PDB file of C-alpha atoms in Angstrom:
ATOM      1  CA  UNK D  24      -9.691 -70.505 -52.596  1.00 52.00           C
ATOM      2  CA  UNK D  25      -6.592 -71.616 -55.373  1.00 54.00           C
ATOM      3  CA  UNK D  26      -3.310 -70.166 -53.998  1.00 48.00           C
ATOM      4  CA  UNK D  27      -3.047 -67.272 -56.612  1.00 48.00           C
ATOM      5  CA  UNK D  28      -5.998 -65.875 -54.246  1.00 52.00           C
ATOM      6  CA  UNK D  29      -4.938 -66.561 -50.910  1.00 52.00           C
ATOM      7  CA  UNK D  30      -1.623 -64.842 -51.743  1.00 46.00           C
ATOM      8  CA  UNK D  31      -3.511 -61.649 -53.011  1.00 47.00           C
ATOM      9  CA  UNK D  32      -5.840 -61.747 -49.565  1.00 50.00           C
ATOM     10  CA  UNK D  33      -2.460 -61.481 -47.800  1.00 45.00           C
ATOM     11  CA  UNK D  34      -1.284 -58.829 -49.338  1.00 48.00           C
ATOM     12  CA  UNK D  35      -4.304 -56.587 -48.922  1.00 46.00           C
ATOM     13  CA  UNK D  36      -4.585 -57.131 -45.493  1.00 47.00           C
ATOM     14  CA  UNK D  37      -1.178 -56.340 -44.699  1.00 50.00           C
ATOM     15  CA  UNK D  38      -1.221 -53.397 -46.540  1.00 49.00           C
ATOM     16  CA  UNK D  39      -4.618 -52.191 -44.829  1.00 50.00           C
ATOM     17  CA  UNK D  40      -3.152 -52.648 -41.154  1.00 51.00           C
ATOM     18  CA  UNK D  41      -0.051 -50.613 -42.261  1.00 46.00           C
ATOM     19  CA  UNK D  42      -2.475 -48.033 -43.146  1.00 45.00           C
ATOM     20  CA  UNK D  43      -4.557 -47.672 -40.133  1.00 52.00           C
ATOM     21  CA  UNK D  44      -0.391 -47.196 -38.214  1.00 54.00           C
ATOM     22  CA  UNK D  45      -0.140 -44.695 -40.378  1.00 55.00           C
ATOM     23  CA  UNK D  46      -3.117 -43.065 -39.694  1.00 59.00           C
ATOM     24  CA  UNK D  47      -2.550 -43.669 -35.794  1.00 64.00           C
ATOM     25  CA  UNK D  48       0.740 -41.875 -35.929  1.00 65.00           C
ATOM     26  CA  UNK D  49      -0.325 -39.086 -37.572  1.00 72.00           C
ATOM     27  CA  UNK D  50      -2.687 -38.349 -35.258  1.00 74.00           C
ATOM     28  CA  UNK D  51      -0.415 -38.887 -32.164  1.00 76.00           C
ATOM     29  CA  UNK D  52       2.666 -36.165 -34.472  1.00 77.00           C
ATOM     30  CA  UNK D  53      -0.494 -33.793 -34.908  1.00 75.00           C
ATOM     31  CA  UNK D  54      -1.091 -34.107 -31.014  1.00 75.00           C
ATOM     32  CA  UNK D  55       2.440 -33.684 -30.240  1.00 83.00           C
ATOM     33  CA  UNK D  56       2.877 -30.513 -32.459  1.00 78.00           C
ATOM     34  CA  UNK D  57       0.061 -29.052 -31.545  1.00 84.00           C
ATOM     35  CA  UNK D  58       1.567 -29.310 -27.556  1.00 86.00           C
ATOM     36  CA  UNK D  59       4.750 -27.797 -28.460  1.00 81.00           C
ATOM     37  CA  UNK D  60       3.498 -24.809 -30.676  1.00 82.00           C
ATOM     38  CA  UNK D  61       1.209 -23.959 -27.759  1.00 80.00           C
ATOM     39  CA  UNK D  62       4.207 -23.749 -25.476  1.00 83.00           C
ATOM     40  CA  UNK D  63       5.803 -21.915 -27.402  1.00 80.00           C
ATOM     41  CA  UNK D  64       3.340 -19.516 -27.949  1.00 81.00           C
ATOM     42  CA  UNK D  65       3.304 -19.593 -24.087  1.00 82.00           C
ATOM     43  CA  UNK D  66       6.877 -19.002 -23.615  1.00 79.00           C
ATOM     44  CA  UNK D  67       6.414 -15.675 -25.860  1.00 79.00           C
ATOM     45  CA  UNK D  68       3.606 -14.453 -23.907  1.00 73.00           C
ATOM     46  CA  UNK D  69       5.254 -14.775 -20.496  1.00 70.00           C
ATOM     47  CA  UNK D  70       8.687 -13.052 -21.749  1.00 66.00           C
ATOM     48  CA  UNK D  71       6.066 -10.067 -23.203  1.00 68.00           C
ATOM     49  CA  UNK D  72       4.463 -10.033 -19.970  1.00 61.00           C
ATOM     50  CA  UNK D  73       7.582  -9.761 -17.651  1.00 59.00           C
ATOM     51  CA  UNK D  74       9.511  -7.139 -20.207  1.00 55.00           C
ATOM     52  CA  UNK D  75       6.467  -4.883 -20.251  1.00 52.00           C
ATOM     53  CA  UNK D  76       4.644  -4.591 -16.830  1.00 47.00           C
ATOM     54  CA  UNK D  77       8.033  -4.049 -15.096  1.00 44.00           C
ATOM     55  CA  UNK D  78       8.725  -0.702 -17.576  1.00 41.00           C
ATOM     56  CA  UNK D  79       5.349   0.179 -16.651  1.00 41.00           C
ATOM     57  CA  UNK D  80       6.397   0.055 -12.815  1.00 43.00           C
ATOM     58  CA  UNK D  81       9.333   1.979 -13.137  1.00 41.00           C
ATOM     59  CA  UNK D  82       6.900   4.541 -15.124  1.00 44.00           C
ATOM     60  CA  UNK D  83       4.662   4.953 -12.507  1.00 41.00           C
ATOM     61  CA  UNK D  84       7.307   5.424  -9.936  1.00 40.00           C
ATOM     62  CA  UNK D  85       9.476   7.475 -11.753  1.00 43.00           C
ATOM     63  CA  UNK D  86       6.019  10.073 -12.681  1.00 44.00           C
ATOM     64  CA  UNK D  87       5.554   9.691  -8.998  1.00 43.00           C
ATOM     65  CA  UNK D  88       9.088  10.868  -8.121  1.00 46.00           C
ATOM     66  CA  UNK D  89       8.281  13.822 -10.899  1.00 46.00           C
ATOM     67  CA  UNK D  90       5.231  14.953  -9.600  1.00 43.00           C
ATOM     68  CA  UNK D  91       6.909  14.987  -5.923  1.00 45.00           C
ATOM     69  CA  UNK D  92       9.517  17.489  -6.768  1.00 44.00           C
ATOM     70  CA  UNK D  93       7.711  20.047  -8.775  1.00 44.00           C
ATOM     71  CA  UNK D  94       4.832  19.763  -5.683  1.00 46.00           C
ATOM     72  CA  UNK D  95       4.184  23.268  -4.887  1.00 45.00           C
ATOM     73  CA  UNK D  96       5.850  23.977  -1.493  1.00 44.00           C
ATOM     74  CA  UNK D  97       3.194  23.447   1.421  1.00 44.00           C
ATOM     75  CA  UNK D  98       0.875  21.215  -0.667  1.00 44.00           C
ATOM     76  CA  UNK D  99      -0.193  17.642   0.610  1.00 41.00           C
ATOM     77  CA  UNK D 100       1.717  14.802  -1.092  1.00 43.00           C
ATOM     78  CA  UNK D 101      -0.833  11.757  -1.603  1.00 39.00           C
ATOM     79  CA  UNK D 102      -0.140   8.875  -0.086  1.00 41.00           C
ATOM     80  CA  UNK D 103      -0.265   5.915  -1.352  1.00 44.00           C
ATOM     81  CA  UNK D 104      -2.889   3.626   0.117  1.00 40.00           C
ATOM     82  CA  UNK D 105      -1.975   1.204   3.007  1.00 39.00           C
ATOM     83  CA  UNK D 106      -3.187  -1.635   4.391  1.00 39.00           C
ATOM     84  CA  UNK D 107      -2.761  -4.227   7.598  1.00 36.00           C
ATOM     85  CA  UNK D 108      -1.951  -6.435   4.777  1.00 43.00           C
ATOM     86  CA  UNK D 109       0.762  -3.990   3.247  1.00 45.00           C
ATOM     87  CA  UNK D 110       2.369  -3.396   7.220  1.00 42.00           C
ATOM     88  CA  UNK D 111       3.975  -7.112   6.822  1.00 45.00           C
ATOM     89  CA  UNK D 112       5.998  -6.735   3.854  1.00 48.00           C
ATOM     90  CA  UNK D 113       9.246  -7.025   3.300  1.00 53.00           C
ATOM     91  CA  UNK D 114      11.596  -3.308   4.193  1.00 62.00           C
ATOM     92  CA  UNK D 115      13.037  -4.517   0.965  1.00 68.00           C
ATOM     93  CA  UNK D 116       9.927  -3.333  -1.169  1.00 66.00           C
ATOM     94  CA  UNK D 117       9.646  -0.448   0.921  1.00 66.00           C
ATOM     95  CA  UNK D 118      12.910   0.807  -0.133  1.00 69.00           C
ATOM     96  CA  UNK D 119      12.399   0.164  -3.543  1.00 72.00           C
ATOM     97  CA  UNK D 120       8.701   1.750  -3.648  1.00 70.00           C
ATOM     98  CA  UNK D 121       9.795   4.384  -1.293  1.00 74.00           C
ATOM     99  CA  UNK D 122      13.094   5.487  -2.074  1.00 78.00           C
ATOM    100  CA  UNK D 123      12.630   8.275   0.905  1.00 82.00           C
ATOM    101  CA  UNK D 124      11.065   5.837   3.430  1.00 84.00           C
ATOM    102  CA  UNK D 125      12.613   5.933   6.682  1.00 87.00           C
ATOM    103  CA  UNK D 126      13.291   2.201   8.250  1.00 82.00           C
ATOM    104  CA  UNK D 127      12.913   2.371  11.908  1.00 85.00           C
ATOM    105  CA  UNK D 128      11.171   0.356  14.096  1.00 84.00           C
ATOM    106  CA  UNK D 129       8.357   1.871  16.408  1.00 88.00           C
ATOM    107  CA  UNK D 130      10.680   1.066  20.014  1.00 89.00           C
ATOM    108  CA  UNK D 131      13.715   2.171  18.378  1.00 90.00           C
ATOM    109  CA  UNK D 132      12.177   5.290  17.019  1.00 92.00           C
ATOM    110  CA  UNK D 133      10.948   6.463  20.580  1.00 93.00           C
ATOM    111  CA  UNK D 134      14.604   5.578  22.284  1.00 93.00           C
ATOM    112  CA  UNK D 135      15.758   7.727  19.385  1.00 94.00           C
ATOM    113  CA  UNK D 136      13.386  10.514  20.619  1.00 95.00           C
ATOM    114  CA  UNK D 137      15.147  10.331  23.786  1.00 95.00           C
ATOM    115  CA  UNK D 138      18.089  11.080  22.619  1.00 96.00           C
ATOM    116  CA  UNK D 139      17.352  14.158  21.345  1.00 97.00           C
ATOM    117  CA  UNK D 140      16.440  13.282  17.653  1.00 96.00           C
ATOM    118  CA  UNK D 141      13.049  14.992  16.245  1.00 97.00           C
ATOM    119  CA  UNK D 142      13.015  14.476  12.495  1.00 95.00           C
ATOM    120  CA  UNK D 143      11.449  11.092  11.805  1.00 95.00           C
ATOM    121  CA  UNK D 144      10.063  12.375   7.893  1.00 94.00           C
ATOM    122  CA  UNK D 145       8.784   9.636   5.874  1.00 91.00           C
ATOM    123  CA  UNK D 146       8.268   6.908   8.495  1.00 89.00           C
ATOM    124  CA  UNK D 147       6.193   4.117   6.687  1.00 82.00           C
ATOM    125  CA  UNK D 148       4.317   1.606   8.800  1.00 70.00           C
ATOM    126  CA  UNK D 149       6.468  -1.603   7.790  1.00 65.00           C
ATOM    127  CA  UNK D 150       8.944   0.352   9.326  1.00 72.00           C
ATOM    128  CA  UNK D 151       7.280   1.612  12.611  1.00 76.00           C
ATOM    129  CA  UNK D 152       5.178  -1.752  12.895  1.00 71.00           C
ATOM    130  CA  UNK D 153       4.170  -3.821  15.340  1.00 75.00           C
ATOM    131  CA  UNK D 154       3.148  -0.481  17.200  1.00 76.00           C
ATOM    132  CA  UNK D 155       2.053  -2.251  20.171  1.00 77.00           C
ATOM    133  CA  UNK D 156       2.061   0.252  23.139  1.00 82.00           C
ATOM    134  CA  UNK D 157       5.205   1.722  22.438  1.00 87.00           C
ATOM    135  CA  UNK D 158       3.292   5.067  21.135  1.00 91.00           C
ATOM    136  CA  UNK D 159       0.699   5.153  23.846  1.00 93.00           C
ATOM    137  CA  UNK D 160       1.145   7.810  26.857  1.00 94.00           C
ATOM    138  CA  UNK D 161       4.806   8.770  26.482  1.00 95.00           C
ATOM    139  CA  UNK D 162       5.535  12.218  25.369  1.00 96.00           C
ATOM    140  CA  UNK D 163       6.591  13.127  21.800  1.00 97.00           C
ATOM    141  CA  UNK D 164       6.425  16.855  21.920  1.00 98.00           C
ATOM    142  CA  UNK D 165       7.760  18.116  18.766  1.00 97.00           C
ATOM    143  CA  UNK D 166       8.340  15.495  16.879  1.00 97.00           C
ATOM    144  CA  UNK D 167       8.320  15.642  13.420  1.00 97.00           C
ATOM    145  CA  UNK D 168       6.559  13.071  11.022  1.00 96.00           C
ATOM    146  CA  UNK D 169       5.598  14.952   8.428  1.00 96.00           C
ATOM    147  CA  UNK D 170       4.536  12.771   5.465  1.00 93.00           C
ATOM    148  CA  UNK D 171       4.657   9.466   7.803  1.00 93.00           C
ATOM    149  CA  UNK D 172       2.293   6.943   6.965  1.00 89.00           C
ATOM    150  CA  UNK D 173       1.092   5.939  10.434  1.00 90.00           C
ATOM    151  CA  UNK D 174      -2.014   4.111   9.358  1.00 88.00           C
ATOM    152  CA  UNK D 175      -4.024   2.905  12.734  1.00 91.00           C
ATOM    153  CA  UNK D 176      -1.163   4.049  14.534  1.00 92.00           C
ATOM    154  CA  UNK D 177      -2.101   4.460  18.962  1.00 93.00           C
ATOM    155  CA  UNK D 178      -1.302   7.718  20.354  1.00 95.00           C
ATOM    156  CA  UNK D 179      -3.805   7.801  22.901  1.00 96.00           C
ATOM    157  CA  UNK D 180      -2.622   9.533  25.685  1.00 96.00           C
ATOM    158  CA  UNK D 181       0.190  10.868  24.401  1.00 97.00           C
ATOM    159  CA  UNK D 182       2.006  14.439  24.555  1.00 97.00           C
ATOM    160  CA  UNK D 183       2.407  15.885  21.176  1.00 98.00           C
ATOM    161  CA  UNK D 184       2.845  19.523  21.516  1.00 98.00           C
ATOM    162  CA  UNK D 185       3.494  21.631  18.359  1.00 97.00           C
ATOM    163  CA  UNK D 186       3.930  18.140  16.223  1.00 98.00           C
ATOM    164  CA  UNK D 187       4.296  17.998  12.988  1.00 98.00           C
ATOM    165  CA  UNK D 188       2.123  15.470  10.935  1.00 97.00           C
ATOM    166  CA  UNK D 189       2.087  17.536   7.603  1.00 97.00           C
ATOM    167  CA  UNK D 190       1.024  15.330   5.380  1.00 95.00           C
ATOM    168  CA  UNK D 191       1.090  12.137   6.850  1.00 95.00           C
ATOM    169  CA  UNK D 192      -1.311   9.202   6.158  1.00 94.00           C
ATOM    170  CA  UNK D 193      -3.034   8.464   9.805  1.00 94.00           C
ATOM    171  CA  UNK D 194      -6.450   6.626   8.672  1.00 94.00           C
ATOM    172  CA  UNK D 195      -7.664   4.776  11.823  1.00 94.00           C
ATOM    173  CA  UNK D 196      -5.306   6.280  14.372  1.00 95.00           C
ATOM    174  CA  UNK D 197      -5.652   6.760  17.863  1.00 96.00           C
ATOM    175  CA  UNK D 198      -5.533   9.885  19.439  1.00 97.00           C
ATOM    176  CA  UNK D 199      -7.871   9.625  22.293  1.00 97.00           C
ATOM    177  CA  UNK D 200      -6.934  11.669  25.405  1.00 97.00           C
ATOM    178  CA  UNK D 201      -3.825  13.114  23.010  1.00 97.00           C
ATOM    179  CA  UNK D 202      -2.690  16.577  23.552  1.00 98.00           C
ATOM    180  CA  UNK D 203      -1.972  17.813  19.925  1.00 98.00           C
ATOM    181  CA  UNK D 204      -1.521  21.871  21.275  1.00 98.00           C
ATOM    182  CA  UNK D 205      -0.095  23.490  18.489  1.00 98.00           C
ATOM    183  CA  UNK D 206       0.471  20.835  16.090  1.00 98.00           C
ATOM    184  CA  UNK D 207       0.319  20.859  12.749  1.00 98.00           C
ATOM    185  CA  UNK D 208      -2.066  18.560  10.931  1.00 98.00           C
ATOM    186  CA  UNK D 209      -2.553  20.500   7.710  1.00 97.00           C
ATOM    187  CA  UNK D 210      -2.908  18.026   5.272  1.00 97.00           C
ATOM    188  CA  UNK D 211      -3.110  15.194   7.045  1.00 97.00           C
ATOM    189  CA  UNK D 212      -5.583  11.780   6.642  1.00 96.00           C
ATOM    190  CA  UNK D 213      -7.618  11.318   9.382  1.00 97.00           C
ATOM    191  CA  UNK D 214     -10.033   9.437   8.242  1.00 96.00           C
ATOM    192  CA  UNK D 215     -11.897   7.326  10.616  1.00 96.00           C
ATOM    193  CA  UNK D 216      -8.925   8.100  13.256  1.00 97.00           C
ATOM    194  CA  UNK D 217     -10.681   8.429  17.134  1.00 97.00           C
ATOM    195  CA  UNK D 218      -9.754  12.168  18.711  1.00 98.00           C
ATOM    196  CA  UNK D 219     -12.192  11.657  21.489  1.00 97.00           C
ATOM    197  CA  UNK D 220     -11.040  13.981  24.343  1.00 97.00           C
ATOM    198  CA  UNK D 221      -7.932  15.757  22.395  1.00 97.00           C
ATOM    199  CA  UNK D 222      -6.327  18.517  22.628  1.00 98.00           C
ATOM    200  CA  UNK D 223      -5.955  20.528  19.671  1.00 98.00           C
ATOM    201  CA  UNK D 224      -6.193  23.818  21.164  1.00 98.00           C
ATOM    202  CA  UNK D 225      -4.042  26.166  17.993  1.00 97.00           C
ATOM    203  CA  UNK D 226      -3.789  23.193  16.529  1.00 98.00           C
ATOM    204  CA  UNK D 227      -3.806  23.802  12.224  1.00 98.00           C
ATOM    205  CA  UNK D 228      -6.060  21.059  10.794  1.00 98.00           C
ATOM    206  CA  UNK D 229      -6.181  23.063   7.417  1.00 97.00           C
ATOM    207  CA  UNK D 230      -7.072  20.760   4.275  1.00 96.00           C
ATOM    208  CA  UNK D 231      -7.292  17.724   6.865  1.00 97.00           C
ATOM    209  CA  UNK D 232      -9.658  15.166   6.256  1.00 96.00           C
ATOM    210  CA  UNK D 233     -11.986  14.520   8.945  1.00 97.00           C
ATOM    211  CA  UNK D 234     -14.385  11.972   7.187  1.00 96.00           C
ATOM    212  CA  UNK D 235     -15.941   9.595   9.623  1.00 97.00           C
ATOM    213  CA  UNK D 236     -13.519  11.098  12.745  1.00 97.00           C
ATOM    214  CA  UNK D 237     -14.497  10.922  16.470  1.00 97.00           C
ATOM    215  CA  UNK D 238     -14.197  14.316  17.910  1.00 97.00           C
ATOM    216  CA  UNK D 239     -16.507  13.904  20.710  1.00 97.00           C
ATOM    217  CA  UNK D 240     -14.991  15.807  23.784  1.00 96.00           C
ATOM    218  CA  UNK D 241     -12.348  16.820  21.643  1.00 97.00           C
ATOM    219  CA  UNK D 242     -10.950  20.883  22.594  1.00 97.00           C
ATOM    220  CA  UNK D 243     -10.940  22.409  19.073  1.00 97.00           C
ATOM    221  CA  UNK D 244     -10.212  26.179  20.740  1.00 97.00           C
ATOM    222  CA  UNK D 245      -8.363  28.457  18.262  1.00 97.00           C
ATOM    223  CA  UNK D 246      -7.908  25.285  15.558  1.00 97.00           C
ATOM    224  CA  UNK D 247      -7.343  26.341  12.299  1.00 97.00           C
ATOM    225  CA  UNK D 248     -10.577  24.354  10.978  1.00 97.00           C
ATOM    226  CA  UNK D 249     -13.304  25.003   8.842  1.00 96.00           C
ATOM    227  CA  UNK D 250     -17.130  24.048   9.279  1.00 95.00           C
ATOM    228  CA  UNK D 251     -17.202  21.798   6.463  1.00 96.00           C
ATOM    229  CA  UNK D 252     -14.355  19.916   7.628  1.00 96.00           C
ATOM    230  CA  UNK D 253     -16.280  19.160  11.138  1.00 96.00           C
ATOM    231  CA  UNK D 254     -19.537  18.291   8.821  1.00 95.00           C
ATOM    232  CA  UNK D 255     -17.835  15.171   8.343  1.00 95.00           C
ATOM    233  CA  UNK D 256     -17.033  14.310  11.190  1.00 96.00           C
ATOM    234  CA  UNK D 257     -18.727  11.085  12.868  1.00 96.00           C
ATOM    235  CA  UNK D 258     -19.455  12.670  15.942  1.00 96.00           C
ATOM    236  CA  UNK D 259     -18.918  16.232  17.506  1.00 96.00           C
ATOM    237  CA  UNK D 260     -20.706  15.402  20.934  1.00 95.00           C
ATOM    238  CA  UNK D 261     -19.308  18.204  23.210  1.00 95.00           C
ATOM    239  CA  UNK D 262     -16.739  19.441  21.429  1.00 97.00           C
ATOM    240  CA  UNK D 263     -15.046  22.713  22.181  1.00 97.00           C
ATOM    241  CA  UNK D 264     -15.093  24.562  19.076  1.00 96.00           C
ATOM    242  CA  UNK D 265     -12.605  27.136  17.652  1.00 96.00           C
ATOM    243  CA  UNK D 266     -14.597  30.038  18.834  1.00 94.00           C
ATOM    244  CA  UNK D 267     -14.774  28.186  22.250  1.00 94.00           C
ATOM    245  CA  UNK D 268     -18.426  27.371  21.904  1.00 94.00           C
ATOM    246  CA  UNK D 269     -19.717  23.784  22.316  1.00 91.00           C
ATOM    247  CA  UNK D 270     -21.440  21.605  20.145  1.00 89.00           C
ATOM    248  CA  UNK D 271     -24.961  20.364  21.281  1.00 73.00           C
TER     249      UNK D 271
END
């Protein structure tokens, strides 16, 4: 090969390995692009996301806060659901969810029985919680925790004569041995809750719901109950009924 050649096969060659750079760092811009368009596009989404779902909140709460003051007098506000996993948060998002809630702790709410006080409205259970024993066989007559949400809350035992519970949210509780003489439960969630031996003699159980409750030795005399209420019941085993009959 004459030198006119070999200087031509050079030149080719090093004009074919610039080439294949170029091609190589083309590929690698295209890559990078491609990275930063798609977080950018994530970027967007997440500032969409976090504008919008927090105006939907306040929606919700504020049509909540509506529908609670043009609630015709007497009628059952709706709790919200509760669970054990909702009784450890934070009295921070209770406030802010519950505007109305009242924060008190279950030991400091009975020494503030003692002392005379009654109305204890709008107790939530990350307020009252840990219950431990501090509701069991003390006395509580006349109390008033209308539209508390007491969920599993123990009251076995325990002297609650002419309470109020109107409205309140007491899926689970524990009312065995209670006396509830007198108190009114119109209203009220008591779903799955154990009355086994209480008395509820005058007590007013109107629109309560009784699905899956133990009444079994429960005294029912003069209640303000009605049949279908008891039908779902979990068990009636000798229970005094309102017309002072007992269930076989």
């Amino acid at each position: 090969m004459n030198l006119y050649h070999r200087i031509f096969a050079v030149y080719f060659f090093s004009q074919g390995r610039f080439l294949g750079q170029s091609t190589t760092n083309s590929a690698w811009l295209v890559v990078i692009v491609t990275i930063a368009v798609v977080l950018v596009l994530l970027t967007i989404v997440y500032w969409l996301f976090s504008q919008f779902f927090p105006l939907l909140n306040r929606n919700s709460l504020s049509e909540r806060e509506q529908a609670r003051k043009h609630q015709p007098r007497g009628e059952k506000s709706i709790p919200e659901p509760v669970t054990a996993t909702a009784i450890g948060q934070s009295l921070e998002w209770v406030k802010q969810e519950y505007p109305e809630a009242l924060l008190i702790d279950a030991q400091t709410l009975i020494k503030e029985y003692k002392r005379g006080r009654r109305d204890f409205k709008n107790v939530y259970p990350t307020a009252v919680a840990p219950y431990d024993t501090y509701f069991k066989w003390t006395i509580l007559d006349g109390i008033d925790l209308s539209r508390a949400m007491l969920y599993r809350a123990p009251f076995d035992g325990t002297s609650l004569l002419e309470a109020n519970f109107n409205g309140a949210y007491l899926e689970g509780a524990s009312f065995r041995g209670a006396i509830l003489r007198r108190a009114n439960l119109s209203w009220v969630d008591l779903s799955g809750a154990d009355l086994s031996g209480a008395d509820l003699t005058g007590a007013n159980l109107s629109y309560a719901s009784l699905q899956g409750a133990d009444l079994s030795k429960a005294r029912l005399t003069g209640a303000i109950v009605t049949p279908e209420q008891l039908e779902n019941a979990r068990s009636l085993k000798d229970t005094v009924m309102p017309d002072g009959s007992k269930f076989e």
